Coordinates of C-alpha atoms in Angstrom, one line a residue:
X1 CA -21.2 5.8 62.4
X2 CA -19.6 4.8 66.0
X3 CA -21.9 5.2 68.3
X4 CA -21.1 6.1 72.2
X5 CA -21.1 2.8 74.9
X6 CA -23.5 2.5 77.2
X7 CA -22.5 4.3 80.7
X8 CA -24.8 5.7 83.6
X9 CA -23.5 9.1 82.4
X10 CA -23.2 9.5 78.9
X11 CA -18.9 9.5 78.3
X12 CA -17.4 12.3 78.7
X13 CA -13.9 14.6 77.7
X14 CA -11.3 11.5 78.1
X15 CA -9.6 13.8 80.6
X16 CA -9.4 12.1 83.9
X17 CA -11.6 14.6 85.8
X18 CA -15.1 14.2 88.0
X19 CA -17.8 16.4 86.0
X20 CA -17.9 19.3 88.1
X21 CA -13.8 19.8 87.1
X22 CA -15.8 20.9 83.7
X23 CA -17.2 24.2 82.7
X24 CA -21.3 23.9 82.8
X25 CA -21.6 23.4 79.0
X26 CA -19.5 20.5 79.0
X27 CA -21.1 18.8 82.1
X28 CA -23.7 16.2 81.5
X29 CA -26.4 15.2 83.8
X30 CA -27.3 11.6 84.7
X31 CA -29.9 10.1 82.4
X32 CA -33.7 8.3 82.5
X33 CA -33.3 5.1 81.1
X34 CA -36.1 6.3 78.3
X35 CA -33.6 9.2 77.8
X36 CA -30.4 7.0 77.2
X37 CA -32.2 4.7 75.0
X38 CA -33.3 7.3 72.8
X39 CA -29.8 8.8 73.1
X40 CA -27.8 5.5 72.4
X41 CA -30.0 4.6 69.0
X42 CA -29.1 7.4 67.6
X43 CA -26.3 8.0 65.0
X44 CA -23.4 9.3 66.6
X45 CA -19.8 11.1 65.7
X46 CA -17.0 13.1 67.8
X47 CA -17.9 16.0 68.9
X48 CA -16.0 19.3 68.1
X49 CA -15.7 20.3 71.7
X50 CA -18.0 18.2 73.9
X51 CA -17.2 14.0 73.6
X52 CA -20.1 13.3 70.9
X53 CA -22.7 14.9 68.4
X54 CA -25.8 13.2 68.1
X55 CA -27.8 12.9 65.0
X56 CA -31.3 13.9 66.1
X57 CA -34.0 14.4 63.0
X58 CA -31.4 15.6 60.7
X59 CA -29.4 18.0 62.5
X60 CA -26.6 17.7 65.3
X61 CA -26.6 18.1 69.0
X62 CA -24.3 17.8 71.5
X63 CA -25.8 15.4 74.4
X64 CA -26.5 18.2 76.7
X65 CA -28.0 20.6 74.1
X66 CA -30.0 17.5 73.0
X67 CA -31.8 17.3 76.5
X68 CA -32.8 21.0 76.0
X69 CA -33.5 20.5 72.5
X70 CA -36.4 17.3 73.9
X71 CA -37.5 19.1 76.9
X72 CA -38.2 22.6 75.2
X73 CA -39.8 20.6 72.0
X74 CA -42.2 19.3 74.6
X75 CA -43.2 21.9 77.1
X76 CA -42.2 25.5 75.5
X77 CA -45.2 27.5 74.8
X78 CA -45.4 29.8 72.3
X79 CA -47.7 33.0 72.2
X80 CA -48.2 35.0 69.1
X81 CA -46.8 38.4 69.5
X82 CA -43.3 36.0 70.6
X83 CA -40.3 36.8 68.3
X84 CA -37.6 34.2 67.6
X85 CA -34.0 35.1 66.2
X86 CA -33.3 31.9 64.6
X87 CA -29.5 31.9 63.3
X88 CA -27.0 29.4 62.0
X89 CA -24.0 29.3 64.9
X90 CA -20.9 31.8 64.4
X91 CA -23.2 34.1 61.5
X92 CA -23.6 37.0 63.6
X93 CA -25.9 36.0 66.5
X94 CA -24.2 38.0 69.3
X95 CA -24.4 40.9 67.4
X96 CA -27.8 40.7 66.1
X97 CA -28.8 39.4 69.8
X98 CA -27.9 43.2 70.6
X99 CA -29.5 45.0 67.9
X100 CA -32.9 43.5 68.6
X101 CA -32.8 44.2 71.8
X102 CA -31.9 47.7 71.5
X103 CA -34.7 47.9 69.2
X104 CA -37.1 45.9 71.0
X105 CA -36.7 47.8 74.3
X106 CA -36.0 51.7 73.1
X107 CA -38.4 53.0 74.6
X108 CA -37.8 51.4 78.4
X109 CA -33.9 52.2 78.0
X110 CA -33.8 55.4 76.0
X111 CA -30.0 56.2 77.2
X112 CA -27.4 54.5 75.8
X113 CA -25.3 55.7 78.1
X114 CA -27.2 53.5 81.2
X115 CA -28.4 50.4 79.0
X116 CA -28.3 47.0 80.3
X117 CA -26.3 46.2 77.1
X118 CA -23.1 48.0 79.1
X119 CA -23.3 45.8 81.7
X120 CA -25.1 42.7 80.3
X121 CA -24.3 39.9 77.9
X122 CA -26.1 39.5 74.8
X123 CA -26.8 36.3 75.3
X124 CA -28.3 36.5 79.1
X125 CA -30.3 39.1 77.5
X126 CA -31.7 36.9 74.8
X127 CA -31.2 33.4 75.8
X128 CA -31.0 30.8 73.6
X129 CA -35.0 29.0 74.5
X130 CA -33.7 25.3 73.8
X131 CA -30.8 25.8 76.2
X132 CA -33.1 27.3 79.1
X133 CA -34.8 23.5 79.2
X134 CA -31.1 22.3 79.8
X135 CA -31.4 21.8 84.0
X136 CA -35.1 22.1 84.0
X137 CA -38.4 21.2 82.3
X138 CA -39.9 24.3 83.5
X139 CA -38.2 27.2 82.7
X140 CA -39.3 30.8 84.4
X141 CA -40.2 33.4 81.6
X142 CA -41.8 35.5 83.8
X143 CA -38.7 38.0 83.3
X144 CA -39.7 38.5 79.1
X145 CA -41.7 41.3 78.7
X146 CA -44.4 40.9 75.6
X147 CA -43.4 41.2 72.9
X148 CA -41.4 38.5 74.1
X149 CA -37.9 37.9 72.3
X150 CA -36.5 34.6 72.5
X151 CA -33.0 33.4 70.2
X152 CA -32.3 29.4 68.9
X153 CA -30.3 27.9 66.7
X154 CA -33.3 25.3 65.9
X155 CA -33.6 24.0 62.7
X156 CA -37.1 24.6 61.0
X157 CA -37.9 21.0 61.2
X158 CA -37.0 20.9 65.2
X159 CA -39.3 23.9 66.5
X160 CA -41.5 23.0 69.2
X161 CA -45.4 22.9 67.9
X162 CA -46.3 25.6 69.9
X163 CA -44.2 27.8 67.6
X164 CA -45.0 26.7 64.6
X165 CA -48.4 26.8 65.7
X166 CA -48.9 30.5 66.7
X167 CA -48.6 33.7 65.1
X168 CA -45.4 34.4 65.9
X169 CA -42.3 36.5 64.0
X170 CA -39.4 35.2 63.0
X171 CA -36.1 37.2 62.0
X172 CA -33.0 34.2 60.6
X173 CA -29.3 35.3 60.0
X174 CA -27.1 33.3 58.2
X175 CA -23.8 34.0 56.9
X176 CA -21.6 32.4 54.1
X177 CA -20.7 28.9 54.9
X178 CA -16.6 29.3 54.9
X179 CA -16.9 32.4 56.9
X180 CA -19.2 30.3 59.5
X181 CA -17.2 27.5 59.7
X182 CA -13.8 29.4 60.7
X183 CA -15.4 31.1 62.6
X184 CA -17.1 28.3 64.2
X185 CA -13.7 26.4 64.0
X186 CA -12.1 29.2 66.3
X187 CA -14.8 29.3 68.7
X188 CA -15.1 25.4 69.4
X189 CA -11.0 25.6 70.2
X190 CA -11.2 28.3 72.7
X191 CA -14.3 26.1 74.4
X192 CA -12.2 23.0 75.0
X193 CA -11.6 22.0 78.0
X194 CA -9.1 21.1 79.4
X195 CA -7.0 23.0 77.4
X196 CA -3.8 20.5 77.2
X197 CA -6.0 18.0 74.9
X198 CA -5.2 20.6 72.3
X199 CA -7.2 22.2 69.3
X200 CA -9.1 20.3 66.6
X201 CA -7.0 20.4 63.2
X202 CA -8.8 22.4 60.4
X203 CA -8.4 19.6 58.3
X204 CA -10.8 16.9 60.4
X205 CA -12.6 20.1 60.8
X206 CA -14.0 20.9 57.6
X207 CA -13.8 17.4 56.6
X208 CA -16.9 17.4 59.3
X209 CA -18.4 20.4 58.3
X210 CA -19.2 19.9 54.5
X211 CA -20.3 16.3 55.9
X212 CA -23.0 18.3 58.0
X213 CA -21.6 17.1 60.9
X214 CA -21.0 20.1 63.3
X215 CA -23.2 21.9 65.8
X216 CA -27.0 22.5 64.4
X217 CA -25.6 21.6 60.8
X218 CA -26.0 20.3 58.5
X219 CA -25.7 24.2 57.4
X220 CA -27.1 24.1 54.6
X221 CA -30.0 21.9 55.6
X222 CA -30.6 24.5 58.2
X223 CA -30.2 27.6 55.8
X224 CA -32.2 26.3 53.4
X225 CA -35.3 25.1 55.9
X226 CA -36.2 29.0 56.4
X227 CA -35.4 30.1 53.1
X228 CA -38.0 28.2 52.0
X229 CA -40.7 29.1 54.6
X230 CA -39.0 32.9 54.0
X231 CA -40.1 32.7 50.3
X232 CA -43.7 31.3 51.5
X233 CA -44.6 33.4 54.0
X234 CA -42.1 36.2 54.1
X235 CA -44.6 38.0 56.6
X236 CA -43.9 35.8 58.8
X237 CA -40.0 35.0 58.3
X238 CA -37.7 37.8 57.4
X239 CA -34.2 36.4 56.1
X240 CA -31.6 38.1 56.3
X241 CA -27.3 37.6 54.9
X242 CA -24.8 38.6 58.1
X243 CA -23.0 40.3 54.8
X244 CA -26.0 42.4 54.1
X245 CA -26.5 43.4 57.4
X246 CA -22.7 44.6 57.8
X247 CA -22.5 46.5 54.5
X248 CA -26.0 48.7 55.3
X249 CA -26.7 48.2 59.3
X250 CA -29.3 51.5 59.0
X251 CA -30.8 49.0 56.4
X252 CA -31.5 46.2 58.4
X253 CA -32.7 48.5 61.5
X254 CA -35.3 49.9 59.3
X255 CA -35.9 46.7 57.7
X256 CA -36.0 44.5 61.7
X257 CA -38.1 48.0 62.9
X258 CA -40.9 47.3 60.3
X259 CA -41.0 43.8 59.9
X260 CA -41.5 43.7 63.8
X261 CA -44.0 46.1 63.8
X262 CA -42.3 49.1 65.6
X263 CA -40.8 51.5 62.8
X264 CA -38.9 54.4 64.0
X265 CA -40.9 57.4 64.0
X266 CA -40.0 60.9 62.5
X267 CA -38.9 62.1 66.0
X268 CA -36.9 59.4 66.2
X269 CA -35.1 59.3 62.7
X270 CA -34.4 63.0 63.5
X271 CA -32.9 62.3 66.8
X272 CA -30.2 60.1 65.5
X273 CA -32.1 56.9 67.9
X274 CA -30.5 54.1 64.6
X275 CA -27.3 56.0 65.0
X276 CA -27.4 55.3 68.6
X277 CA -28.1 51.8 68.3
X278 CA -25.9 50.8 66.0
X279 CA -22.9 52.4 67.8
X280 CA -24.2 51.2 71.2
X281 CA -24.8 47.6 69.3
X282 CA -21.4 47.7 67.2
X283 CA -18.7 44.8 67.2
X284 CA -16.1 47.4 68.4
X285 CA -18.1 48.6 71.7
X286 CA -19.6 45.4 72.8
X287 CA -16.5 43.7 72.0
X288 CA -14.4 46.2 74.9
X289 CA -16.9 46.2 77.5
X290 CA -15.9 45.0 80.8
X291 CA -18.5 42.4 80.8
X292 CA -17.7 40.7 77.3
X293 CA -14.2 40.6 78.4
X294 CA -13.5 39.4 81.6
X295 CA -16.9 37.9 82.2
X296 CA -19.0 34.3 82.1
X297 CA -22.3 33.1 80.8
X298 CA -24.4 30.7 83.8
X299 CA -22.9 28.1 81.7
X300 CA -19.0 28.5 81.9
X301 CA -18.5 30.0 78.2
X302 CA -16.3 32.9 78.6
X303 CA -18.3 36.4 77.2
X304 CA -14.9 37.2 75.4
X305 CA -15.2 33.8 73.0
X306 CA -18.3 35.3 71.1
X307 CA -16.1 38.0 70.1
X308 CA -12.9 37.1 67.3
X309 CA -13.1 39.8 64.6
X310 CA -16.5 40.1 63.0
X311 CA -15.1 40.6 59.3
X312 CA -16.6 39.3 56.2
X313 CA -14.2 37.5 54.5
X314 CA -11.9 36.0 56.8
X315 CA -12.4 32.6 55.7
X316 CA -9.5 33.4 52.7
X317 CA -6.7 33.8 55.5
X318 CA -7.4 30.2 56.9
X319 CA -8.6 27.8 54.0
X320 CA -6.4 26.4 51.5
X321 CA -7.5 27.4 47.7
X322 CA -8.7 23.7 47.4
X323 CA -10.9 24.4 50.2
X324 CA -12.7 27.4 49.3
X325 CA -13.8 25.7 46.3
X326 CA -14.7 22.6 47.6
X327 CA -17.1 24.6 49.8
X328 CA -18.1 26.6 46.9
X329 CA -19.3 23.7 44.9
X330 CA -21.3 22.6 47.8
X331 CA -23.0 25.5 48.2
X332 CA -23.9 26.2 44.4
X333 CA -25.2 22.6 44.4
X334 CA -27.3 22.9 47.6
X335 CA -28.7 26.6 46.9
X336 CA -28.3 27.2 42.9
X337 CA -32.1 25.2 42.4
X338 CA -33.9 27.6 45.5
X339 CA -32.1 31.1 43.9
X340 CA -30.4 31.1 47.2
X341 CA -27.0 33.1 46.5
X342 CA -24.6 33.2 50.1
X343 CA -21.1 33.2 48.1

């Protein structure tokens, strides 16, 4: 695999621009020497939207996700009433972000009408923890009320020690893997930057994609890491299909309320609160609020590219017939053995 040359920054988009021309999560900070080794002897590919993905114990990084990725590894601490939403990119996480939060915080934002969901992105709600370590080692917390809910698209194998060490809960979303990867396909186009260097073709795409090379993949690598630990402990993971969660949402609610510890009370269930939270928390609402359409993340991304359409099934109206079951085979031959069924 080609691997990136040598540079006091590691290279960046071709485009003949200083780094601050870029959006934040295509800007890349200048490197320790320890740091570029590291980076450099690792295998490396072209990168969907940033220059390169790195190879780093298994899974795929970007170079400035990888600096979060080391940093949080080595300094976040975990505590055991913490709650991670681990999902694999483009299966829901936006949407899920929401839901927990709702749930989470109910009681501290009982009207829907004045929640900070209205006026807040998911995701500055529920940060992602490795990207938090991105511009500093020491991230401030202090604004995460216990129980603590922090999001990552970590693979099992890549969680700091702290977290594997503790007590704490997690909740994974997946989704199935053609669905994920057009939708992931989309999202990476409408990130590029600048725009006139034109959109990855689906072909080189998902050539990449059932080679595991694509952000956090491989995906089934990643899928089936928490499966397993799901089947093992399932008090302590709780797995759940994006498909699931779309056909019965008052299902999951219940299901997230109890594994989390928090069930809705009779009061509650009579009051219409899941009703509430799912319409406050649906694709449709988030997707035409002010802020997830005209606003930005810290990091550059537009609030309006985590929402496309939300549909299960979409993958048929993009991949060839020869695709779906080239993906189809992959999966079956990855999951079939764990009783793992995401067709």
């Amino acid at each position: 695999m080609p691997t990136p040359e040598p540079t006091t920054l590691l290279p960046h988009s071709p485009a003949l621009q200083s780094p601050t021309d870029l959006p934040g999560y295509l800007q890349e900070k200048e490197l320790s020497q320890d740091l570029r080794d590291l980076i450099l002897s690792l295998p490396a590919e072209k990168g969907w939207v940033a220059s390169y993905l790195h190879q780093y114990q298994g899974f795929w990084h970007t170079t400035r996700q990888l600096l979060g990725v080391l940093a949080c590894q080595k300094h976040f601490q975990a505590h055991d009433t913490d709650i991670v939403l681990v999902t694999t990119p483009k299966s829901g996480t936006t949407w899920l972000k929401a839901i927990m939060f709702a749930l989470l915080n109910r009681s501290r934002f009982p009207d829907s009408k004045q929640h900070p969901l209205l006026t807040t992105n998911p995701h500055v709600l529920v940060p992602f923890m490795e990207h938090e370590y991105i511009d500093t080692q020491f991230p401030d917390f202090s604004r995460f009320m216990s129980p603590s809910l922090f999001s990552t698209h970590l693979p099992f194998v890549s969680l700091p020690k702290s977290v594997l060490d503790s007590g704490c809960k997690f909740v994974y979303l997946c989704r199935n893997p053609k669905d994920s990867f057009v939708s992931l396909w989309h999202f990476t186009n409408r990130l590029k930057e600048p725009k006139e260097t034109g959109e990855n073709s689906l072909d080189e795409t998902f050539d990449k994609f059932c080679r595991g090379v694509s952000l956090y993949g491989p995906f089934w690598d990643h899928v089936l890491g928490y499966w397993k630990v799901s089947l093992e402990n399932p008090e302590k993971v709780l797995f759940l299909k994006y498909e699931d969660c779309k056909k019965e949402p008052k299902v999951l609610l219940r299901r997230l309320s109890e594994f989390l510890g928090c069930p809705f009370s009779q009061e509650e269930e009579t009051c219409g609160v899941i009703g509430e939270i799912l319409k406050l928390c649906s694709f449709e609402n988030l997707s035409n609020l002010e802020v997830n359409r005209t606003g930005k993340l810290p990091s550059g991304e537009e609030n309006c590219t985590f929402f496309r359409r939300g549909e299960v099934g979409d993958s048929v109206n993009h991949l060839t017939a020869e695709m779906l079951e080239k993906m189809d085979q992959i999966t079956e031959q990855k999951f079939k053995r764990w009783g793992l069924n995401l067709s």
